[in-house]
mmCIF file of C-alpha atoms in Angstrom:
data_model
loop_
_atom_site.group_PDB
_atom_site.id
_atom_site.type_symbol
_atom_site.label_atom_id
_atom_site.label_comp_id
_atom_site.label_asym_id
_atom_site.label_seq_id
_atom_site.Cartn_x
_atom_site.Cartn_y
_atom_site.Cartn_z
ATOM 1 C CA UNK C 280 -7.960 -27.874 30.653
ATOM 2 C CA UNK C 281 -9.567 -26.481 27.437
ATOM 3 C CA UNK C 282 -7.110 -25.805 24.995
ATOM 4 C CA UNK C 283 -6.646 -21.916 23.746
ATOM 5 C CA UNK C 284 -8.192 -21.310 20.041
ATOM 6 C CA UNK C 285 -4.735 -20.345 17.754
ATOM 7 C CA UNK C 286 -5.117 -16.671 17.224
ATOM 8 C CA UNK C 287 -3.804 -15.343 13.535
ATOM 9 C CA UNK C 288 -1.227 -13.520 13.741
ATOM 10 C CA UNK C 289 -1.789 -10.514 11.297
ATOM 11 C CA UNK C 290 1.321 -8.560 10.281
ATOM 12 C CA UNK C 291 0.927 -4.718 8.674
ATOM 13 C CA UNK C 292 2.900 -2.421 6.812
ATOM 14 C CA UNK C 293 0.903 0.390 6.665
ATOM 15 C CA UNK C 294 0.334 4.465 7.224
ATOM 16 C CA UNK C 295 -1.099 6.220 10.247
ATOM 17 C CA UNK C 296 -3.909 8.756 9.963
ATOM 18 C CA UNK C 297 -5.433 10.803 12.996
ATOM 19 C CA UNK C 298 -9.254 10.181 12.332
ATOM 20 C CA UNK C 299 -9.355 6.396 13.374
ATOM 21 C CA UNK C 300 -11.464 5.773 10.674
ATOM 22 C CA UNK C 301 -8.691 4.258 7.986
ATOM 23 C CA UNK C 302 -5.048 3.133 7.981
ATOM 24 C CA UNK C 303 -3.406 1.579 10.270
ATOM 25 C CA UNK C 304 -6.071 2.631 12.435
ATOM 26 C CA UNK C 305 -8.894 1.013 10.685
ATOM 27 C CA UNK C 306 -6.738 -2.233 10.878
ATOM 28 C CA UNK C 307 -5.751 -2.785 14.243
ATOM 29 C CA UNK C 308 -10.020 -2.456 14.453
ATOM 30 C CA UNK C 309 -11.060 -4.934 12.114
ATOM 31 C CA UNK C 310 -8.309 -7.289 12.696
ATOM 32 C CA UNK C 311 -9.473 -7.568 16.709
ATOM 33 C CA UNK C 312 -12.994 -7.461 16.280
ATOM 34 C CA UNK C 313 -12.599 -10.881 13.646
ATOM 35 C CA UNK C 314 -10.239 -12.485 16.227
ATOM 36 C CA UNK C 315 -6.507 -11.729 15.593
ATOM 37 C CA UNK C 316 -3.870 -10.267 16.616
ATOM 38 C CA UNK C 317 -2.639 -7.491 15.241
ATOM 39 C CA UNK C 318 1.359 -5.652 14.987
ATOM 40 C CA UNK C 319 2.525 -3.201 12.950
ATOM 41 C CA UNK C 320 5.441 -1.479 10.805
ATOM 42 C CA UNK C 321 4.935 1.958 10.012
ATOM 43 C CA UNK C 322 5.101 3.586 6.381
ATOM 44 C CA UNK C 323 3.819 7.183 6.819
ATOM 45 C CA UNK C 324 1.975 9.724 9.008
ATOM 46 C CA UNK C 325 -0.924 10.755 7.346
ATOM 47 C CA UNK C 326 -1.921 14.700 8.638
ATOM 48 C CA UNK C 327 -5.169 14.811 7.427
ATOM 49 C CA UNK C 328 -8.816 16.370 8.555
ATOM 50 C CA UNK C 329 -12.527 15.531 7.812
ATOM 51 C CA UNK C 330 -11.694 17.795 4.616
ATOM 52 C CA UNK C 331 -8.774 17.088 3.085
ATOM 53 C CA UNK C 332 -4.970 15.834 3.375
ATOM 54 C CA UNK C 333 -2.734 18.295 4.626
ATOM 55 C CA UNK C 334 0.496 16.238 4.313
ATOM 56 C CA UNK C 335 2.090 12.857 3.945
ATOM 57 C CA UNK C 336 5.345 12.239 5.971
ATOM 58 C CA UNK C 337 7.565 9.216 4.883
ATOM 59 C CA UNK C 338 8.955 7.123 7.597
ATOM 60 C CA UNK C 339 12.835 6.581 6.589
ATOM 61 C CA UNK C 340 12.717 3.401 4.356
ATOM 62 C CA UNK C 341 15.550 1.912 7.166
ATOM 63 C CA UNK C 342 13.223 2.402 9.946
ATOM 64 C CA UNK C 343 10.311 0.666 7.939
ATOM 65 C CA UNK C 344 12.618 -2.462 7.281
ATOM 66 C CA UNK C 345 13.989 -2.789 10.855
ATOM 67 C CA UNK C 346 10.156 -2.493 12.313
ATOM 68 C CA UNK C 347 9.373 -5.633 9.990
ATOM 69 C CA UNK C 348 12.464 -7.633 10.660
ATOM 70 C CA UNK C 349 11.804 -6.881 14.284
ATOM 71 C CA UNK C 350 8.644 -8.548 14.342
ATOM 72 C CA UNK C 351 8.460 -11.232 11.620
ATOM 73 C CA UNK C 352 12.130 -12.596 12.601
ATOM 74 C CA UNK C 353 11.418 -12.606 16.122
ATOM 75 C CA UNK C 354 7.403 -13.224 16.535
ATOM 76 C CA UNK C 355 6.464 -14.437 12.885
ATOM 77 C CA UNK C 356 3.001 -13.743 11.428
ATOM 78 C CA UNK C 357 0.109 -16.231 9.709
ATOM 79 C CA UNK C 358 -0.797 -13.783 7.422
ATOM 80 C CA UNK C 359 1.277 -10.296 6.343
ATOM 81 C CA UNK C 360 -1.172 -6.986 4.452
ATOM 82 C CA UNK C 361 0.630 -3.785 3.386
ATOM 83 C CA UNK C 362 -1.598 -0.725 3.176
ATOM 84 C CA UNK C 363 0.176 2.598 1.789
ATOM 85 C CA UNK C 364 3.260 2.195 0.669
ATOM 86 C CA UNK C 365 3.847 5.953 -0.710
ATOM 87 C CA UNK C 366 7.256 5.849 -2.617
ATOM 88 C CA UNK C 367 9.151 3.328 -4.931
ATOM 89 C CA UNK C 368 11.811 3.163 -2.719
ATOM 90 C CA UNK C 369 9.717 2.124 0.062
ATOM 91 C CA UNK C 370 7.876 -0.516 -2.093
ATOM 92 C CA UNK C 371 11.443 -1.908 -2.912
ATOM 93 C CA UNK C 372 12.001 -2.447 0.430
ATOM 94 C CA UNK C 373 8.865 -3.826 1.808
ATOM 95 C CA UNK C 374 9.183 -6.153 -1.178
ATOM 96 C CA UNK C 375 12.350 -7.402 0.067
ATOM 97 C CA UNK C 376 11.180 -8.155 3.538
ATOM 98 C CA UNK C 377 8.327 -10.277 2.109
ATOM 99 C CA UNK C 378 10.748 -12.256 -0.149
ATOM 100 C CA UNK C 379 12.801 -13.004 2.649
ATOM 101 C CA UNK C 380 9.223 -13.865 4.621
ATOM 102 C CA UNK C 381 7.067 -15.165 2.055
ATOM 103 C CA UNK C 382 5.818 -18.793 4.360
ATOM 104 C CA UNK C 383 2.679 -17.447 4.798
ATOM 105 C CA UNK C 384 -0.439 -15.393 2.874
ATOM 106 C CA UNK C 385 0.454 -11.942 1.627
ATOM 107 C CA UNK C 386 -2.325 -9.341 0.834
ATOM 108 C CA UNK C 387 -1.520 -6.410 -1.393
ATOM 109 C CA UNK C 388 -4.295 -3.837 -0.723
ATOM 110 C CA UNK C 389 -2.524 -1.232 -3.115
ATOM 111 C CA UNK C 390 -3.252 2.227 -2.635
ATOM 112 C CA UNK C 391 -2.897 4.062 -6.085
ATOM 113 C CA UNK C 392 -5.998 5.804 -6.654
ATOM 114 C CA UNK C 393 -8.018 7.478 -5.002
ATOM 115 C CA UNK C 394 -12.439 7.210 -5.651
ATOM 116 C CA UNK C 395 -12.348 10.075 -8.060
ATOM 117 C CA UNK C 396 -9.554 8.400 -9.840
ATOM 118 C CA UNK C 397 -6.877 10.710 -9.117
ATOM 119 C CA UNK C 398 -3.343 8.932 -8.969
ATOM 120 C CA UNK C 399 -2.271 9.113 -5.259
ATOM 121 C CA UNK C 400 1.303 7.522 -6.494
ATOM 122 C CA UNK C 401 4.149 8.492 -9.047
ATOM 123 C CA UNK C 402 4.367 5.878 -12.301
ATOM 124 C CA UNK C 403 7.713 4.360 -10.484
ATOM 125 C CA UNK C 404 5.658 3.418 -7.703
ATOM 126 C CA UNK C 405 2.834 1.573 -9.506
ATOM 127 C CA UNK C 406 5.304 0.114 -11.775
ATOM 128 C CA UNK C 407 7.255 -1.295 -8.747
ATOM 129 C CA UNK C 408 4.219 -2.722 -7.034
ATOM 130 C CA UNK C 409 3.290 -4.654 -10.779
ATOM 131 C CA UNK C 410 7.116 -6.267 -10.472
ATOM 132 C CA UNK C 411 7.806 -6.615 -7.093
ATOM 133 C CA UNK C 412 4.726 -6.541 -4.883
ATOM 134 C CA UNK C 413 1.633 -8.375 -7.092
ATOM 135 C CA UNK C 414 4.274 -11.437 -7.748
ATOM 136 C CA UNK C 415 4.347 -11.987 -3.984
ATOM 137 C CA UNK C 416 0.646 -11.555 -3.711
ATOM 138 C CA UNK C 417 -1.538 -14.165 -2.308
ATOM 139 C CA UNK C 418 -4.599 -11.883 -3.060
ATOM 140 C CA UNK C 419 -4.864 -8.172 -4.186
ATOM 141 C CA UNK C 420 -7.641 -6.208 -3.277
ATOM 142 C CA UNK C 421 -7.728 -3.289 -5.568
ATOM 143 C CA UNK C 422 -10.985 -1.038 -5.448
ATOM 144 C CA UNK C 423 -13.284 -1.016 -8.418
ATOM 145 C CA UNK C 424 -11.162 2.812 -9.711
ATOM 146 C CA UNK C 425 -7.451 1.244 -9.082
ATOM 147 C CA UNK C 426 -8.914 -2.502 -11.037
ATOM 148 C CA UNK C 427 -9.444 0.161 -13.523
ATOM 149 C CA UNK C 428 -6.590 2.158 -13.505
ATOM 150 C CA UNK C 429 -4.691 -1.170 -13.616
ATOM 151 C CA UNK C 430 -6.318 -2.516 -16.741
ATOM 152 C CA UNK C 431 -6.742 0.420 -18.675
ATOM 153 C CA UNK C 432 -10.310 0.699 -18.949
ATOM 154 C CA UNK C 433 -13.826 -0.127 -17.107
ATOM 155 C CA UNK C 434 -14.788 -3.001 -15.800
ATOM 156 C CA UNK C 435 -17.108 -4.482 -18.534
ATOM 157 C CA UNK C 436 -16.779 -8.351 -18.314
ATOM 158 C CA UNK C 437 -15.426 -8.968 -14.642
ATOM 159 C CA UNK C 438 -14.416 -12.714 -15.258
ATOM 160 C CA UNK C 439 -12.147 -11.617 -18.255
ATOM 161 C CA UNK C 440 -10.891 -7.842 -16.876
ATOM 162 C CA UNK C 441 -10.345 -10.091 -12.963
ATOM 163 C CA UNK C 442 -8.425 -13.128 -14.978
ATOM 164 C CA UNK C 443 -6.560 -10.266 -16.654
ATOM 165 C CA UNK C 444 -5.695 -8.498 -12.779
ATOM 166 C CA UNK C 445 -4.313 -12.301 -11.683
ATOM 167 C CA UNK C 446 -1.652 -12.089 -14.549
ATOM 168 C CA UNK C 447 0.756 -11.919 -11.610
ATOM 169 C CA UNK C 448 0.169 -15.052 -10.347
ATOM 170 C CA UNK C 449 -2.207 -13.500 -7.424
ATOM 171 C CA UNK C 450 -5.746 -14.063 -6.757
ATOM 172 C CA UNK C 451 -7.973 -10.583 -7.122
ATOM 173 C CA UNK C 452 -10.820 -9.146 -5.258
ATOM 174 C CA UNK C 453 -12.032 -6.130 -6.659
ATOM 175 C CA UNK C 454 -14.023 -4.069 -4.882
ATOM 176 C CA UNK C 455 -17.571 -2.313 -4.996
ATOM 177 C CA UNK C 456 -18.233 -2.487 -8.717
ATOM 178 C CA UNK C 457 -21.727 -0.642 -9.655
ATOM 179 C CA UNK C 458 -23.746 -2.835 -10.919
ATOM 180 C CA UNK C 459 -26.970 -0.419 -10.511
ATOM 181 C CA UNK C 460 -29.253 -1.567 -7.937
ATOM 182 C CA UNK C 461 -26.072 -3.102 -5.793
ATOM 183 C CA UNK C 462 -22.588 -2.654 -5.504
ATOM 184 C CA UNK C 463 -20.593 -6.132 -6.366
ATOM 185 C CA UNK C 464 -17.107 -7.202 -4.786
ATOM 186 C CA UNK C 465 -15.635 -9.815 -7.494
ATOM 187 C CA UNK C 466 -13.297 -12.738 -6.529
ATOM 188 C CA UNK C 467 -11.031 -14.807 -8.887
ATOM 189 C CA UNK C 468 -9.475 -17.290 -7.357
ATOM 190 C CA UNK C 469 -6.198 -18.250 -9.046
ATOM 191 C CA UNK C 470 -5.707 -21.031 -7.879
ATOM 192 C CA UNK C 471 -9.170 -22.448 -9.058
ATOM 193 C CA UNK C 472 -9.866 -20.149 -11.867
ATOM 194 C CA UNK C 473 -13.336 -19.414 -10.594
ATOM 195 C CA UNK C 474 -15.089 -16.001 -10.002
ATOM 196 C CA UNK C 475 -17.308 -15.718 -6.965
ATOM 197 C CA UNK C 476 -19.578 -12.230 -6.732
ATOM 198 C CA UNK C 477 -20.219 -10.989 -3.169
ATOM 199 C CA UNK C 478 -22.986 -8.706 -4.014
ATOM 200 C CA UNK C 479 -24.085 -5.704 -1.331
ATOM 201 C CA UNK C 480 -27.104 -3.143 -0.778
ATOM 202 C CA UNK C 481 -25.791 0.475 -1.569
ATOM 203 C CA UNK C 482 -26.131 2.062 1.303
ATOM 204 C CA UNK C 483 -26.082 5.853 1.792
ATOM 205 C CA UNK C 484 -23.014 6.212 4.582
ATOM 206 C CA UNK C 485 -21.619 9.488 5.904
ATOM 207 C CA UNK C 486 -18.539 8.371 6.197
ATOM 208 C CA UNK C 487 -17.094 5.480 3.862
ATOM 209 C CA UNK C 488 -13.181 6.583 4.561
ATOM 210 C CA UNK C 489 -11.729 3.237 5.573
ATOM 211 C CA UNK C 490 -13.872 0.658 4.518
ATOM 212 C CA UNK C 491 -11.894 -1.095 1.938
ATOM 213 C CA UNK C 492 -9.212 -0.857 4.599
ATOM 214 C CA UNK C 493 -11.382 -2.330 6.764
ATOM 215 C CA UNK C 494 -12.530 -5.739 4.142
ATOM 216 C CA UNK C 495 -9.163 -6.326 3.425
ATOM 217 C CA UNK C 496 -7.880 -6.157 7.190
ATOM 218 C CA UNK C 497 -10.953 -8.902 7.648
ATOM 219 C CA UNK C 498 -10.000 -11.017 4.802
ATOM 220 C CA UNK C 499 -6.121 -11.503 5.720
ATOM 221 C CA UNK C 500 -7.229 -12.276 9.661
ATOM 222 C CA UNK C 501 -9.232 -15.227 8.632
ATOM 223 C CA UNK C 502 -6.326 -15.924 5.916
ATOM 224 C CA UNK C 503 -4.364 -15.863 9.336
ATOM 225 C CA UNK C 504 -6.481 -18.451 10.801
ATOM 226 C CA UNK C 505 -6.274 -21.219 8.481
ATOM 227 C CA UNK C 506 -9.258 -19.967 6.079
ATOM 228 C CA UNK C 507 -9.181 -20.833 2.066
ATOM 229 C CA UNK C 508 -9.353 -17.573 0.475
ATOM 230 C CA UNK C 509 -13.093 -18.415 -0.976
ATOM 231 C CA UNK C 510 -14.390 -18.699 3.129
ATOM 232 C CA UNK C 511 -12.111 -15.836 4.418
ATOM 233 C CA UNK C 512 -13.613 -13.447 2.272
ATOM 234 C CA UNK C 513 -17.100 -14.534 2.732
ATOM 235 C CA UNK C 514 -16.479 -14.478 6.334
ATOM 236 C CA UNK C 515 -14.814 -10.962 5.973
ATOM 237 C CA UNK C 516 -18.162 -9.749 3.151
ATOM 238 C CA UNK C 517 -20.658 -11.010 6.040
ATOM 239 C CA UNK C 518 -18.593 -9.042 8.601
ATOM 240 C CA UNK C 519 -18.675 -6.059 6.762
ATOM 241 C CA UNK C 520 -22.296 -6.414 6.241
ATOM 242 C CA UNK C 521 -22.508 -6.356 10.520
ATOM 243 C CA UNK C 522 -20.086 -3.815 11.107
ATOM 244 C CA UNK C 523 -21.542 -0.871 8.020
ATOM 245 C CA UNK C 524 -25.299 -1.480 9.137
ATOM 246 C CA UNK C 525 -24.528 -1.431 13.135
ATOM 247 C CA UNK C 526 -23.629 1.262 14.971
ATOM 248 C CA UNK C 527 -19.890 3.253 14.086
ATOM 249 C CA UNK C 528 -18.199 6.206 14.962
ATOM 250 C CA UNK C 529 -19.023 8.601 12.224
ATOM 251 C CA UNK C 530 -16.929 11.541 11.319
ATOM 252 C CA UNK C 531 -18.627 14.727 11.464
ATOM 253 C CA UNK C 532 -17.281 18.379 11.528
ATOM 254 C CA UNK C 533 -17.136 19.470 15.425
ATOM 255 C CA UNK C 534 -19.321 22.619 15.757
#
């Protein structure tokens, strides 16, 4: 009898949002389609239309805890990614789950700012994920406005401003930088002190809500799987190339 392929386990801590298109969502999505298995704590409920956010309802930081210790004492997971994580408190306490489940890859996709670089989080909160939640990190996967929010300033020299991001002790992947003709997604691998540049056509999307969701959800299944970081993001960066130029659901305002 052929023996089964291991399937990565891929554990999330993450918010819900009704247009299928990011969150939670967005991960249960990508994670299937690269070959895990996906499960799920819950953060927040995300009321939001093709227009704007309406509202952001907290989950109670107990119920978050007890959804994680649920799973990861009971199941386990190859491979854990929080999404938003909207308060300090509930950063404190996602942090303590992953200390107290911290055998396999962790991926910090924070969510501080939003394109336009408006701060989506209070100071506590972004302090709280520098010392408690980037420490844990295997990889962080900041996009290109919360890289810069974190450092202070633009991106000008990647390999010094990305070897800055890993003062942690995490590796960084910073996502769709401008570099004029193409957008760039940076690696630096800590563990190897090298920077790797994933470099992608700009492509003019209707809808782009999710898609950092979406890498990131990629990267941590093949993390899952047994991957080095350097092949699971390649492998995620040549899945994203497949699944923005095929065919998607696109959000459009019903008439």
């Amino acid at each position: 009898m052929e023996k089964k392929t291991q399937t990565g386990k891929v554990f999330l801590i993450a918010g819900s949002e009704p247009l299928g298109s990011a969150g939670i969502q967005a991960d249960i999505k990508a994670i299937t389609r690269c070959g895990g298995w996906a499960a799920a704590a819950l953060t927040c409920i995300v009321d939001e239309d093709v227009n704007h956010i309406k509202g952001i309802h907290h989950l109670p930081v107990e119920l978050i805890v007890s959804q994680a210790e649920s799973f990861l004492s009971t199941v386990g997971a190859d491979c854990i990614k929080t999404g938003i994580l909207p308060t300090e408190e509930i950063i404190h306490a996602v942090a303590n789950v992953l200390r107290r489940h911290n055998r396999q890859p962790i991926l910090i996709d924070p969510v501080i700012v939003n394109f336009a670089g408006e701060q989506l989080v209070s100071d506590a909160a972004i302090n709280a994920y520098k010392e408690e939640l980037f420490p844990l990190a295997t990889l962080i996967t900041p996009n290109v406005r919360e890289a810069e929010f974190l450092l202070g300033h633009s991106i000008d020299n990647p390999e010094k401003d990305l070897q800055k991001l890993s003062q942690w002790g995490c590796s960084v992947l910073v996502k769709s930088v401008d570099e004029g003709s193409c957008l760039v997604d940076y690696l630096y691998d800590y563990t190897t002190k090298t920077l790797t540049p994933h470099r992608k056509k700009k492509l003019e999307l209707d809808d782009r809500n999710g898609t950092g969701d979406t890498l990131a959800s990629a990267i941590a299944t093949h993390l899952a799987t047994g991957e080095s970081l350097a092949t699971a993001v390649t492998r995620a960066e040549a899945y994203m190339g497949y699944f923005l130029a095929g065919p998607r659901y696109y959000i459009s305002i019903a008439k």
